[in-house]
Structures are given as structure tokens and as C-alpha cells.
Coordinates of C-alpha atoms in Angstrom, one line a residue:
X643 CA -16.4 -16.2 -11.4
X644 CA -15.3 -19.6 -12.0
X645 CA -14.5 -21.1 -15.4
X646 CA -15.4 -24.3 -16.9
X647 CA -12.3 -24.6 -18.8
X648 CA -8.7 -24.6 -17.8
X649 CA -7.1 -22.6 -20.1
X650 CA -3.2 -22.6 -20.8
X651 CA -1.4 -19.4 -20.4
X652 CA 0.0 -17.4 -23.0
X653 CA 3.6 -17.9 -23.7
X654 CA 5.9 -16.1 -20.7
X655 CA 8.1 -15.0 -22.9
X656 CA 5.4 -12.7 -24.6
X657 CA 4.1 -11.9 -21.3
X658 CA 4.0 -8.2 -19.5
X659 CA 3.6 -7.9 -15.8
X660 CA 4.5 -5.0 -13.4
X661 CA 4.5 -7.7 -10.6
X662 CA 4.6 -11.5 -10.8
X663 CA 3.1 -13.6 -7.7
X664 CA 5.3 -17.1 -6.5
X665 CA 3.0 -19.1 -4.5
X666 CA 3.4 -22.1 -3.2
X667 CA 0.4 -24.2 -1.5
X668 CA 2.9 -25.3 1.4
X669 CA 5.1 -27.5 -0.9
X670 CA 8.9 -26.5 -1.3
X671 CA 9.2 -23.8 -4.5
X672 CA 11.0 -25.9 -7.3
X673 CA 13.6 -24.1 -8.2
X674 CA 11.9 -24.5 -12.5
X675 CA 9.3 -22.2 -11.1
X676 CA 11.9 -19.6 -9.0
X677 CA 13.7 -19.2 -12.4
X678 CA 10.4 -18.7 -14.5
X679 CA 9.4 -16.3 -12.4
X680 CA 12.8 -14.7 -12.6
X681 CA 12.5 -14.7 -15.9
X682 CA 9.3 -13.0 -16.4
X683 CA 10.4 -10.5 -13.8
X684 CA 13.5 -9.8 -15.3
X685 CA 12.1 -9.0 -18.9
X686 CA 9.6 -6.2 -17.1
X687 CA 11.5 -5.0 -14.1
X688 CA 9.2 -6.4 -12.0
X689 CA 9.3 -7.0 -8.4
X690 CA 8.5 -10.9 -7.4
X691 CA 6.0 -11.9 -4.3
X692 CA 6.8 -14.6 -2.7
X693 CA 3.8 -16.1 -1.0
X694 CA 3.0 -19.5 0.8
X695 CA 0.1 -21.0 2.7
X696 CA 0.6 -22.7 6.4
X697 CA -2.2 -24.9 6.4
X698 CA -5.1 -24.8 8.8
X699 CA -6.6 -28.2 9.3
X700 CA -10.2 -26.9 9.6
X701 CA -13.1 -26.1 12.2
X702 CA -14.3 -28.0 14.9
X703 CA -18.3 -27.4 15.6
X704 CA -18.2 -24.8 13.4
X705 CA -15.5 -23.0 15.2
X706 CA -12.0 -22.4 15.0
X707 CA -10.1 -24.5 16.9
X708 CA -6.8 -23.4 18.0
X709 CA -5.6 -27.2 17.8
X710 CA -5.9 -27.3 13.9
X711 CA -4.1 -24.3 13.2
X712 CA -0.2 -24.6 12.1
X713 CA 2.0 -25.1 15.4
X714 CA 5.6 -23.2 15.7
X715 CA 7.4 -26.2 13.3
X716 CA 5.1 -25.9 10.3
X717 CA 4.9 -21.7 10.4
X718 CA 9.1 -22.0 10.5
X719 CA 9.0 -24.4 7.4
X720 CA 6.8 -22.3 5.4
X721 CA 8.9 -19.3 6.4
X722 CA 12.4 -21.0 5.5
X723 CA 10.5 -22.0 2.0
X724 CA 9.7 -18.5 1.4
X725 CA 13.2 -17.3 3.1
X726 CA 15.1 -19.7 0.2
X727 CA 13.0 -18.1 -2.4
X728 CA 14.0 -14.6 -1.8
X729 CA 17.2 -15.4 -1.6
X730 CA 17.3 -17.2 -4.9
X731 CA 15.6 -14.3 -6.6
X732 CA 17.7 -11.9 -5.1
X733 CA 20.9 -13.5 -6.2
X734 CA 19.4 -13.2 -9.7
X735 CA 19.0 -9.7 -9.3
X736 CA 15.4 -9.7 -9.2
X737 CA 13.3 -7.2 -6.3
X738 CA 11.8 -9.8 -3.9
X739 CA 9.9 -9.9 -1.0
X740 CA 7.9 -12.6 0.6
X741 CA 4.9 -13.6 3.4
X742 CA 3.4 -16.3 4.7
X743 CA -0.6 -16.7 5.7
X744 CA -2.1 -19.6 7.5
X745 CA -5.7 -20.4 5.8
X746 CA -7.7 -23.2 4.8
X747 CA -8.4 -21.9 1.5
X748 CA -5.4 -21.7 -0.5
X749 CA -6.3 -21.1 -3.3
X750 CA -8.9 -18.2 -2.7
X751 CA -6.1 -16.5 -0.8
X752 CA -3.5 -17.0 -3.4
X753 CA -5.7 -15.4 -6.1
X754 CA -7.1 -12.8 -3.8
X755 CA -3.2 -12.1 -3.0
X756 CA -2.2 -11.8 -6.6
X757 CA -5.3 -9.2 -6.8
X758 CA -3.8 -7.3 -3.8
X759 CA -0.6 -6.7 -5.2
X760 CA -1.7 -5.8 -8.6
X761 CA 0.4 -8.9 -10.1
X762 CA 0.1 -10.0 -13.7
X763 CA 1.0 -13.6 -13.1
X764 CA 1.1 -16.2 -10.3
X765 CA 3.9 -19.1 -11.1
X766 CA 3.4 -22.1 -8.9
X767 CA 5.1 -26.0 -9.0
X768 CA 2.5 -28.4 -8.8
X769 CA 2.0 -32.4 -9.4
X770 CA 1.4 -33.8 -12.5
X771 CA -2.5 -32.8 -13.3
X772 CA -5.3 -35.3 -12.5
X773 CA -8.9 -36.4 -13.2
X774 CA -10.8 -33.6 -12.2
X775 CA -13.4 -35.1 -10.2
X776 CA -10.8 -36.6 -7.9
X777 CA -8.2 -33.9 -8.1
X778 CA -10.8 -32.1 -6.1
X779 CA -10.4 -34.0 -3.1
X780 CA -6.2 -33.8 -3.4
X781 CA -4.0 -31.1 -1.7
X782 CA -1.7 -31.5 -4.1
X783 CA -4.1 -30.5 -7.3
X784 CA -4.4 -26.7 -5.5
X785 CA -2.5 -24.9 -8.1
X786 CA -4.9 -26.2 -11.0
X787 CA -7.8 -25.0 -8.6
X788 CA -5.8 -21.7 -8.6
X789 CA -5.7 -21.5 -12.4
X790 CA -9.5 -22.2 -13.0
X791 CA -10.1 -19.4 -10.2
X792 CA -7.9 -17.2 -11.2
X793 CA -8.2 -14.2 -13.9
X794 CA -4.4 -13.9 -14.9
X795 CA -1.8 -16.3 -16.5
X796 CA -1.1 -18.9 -14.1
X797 CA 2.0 -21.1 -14.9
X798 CA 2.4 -24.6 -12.9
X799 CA 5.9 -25.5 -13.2
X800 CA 6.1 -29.7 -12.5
X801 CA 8.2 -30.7 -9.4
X802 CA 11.0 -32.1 -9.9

């Protein structure tokens, strides 16, 4: 069910979660949003997911076209993204683990992720937040499309 609002999440600090969900859309995970979700973890003894999207470029005819998929390059950037964030979380003595998924709809697949793994937040860096209207038409606006699809807290740190 989607909402009409976009609500703000409760404070993290006051927030309990058995698992917290890191996503990223494809863009590099700032390293504000590795330490928030550090933090949250490290107040519940949670475990962190790391998650990030290759992009697939769409259909052609109404079929998958193996041409629009990610190539080799773009599957080994979203895995050295998700690589870096592990590492980061593990050097702050937090459980981590991390995948990768190539879809068009991120951010059905992030929330549907967080569902999966039982998390009780998803922490994402995004872009400053836009118009609406044409933040639907923007890449870069996926993790408020995440937040008004999503269930649980969602927390977009800003790039730096």
C-alpha cells in the first residue's frame, strides 16, 4: 500500500531493530549513512545488509533484452560499492554482509529486500529531495520513492 504522505522517521537513537537494511540505488554509500547504520546496529546488536541495485535499462518489445542489462564493468562497481561497505562496517565491529541484484525497480526490490530479511530500518544517501511530480521522473529521487513505499523507518542520509 502506498502512502500519500512522506513521513519522517522516528529518531534513530530511539529506534529498535534486530536487522538494519543499507541500500543504495547504485550510487556510492556515503559514508554519513554507513555510520548511521552502524550506529543503529551497534545499539541493538544487529547484523547490517548491505544491498545495492545494478541497473537494468528496461525491455525492448516487451521483452528482456540482454543489451540493457548491466555488462561485467557496472556489476564490478556495484560489487566494489557493496565490498567497501562491509568493510567499513566490519571495522566498526558491526556483523555485515552484503548482495547485489540487477532490476529495474529499485525500489520495490529494496523494500521487498528489507521484508526478506526481517530488517527494522533501511538507511540510504540520497540527493537533496525535490518537487514531487518531477522527482518521479529522476533516478536520483529513488530513496524518497523507497520511503513512501516502504512500511519501516527509512533514513536518507544527504551525499556529501
Amino acid at each position: 500500500m502506498l502512502r500519500l504522505r512522506d513521513p519522517l522517521p522516528p529518531d534513530p537513537d530511539t529506534l529498535e531493530a534486530d536487522a538494519v537494511l543499507l541500500a543504495s540505488e547504485g550510487r556510492v554509500i556515503p559514508e554519513a549513512a554507513v555510520a548511521l547504520a552502524a550506529s543503529i546496529a551497534g545499539r541493538n546488536a544487529a547484523r547490517v545488509y548491505v544491498f545495492s541495485i545494478a541497473r537494468v535499462w528496461g525491455t525492448g518489445l516487451g521483452l528482456p533484452m540482454p543489451g540493457l542489462n548491466p555488462n561485467k564493468a557496472e556489476w564490478d562497481v556495484q560489487h566494489e560499492l557493496v565490498s567497501k561497505a562491509v568493510q567499513a562496517l566490519r571495522r566498526r565491529g558491526v556483523k555485515a554482509d552484503g548482495r547485489v541484484v540487477g532490476t529495474r525497480k529499485a525500489g520495490k526490490r529494496i523494500v521487498a529486500e528489507a521484508a526478506r530479511l526481517g530488517c527494522g530500518a533501511i538507511v540510504m544517501g540520497g540527493d537533496p529531495q525535490r518537487n514531487r511530480f518531477l522527482a518521479d521522473f529522476a533516478w536520483s529521487q529513488e530513496p524518497y520513492r523507497v520511503r513512501r513505499r516502504a512500511r519501516l523507518p527509512v533514513y536518507v542520509v544527504q551525499s556529501e
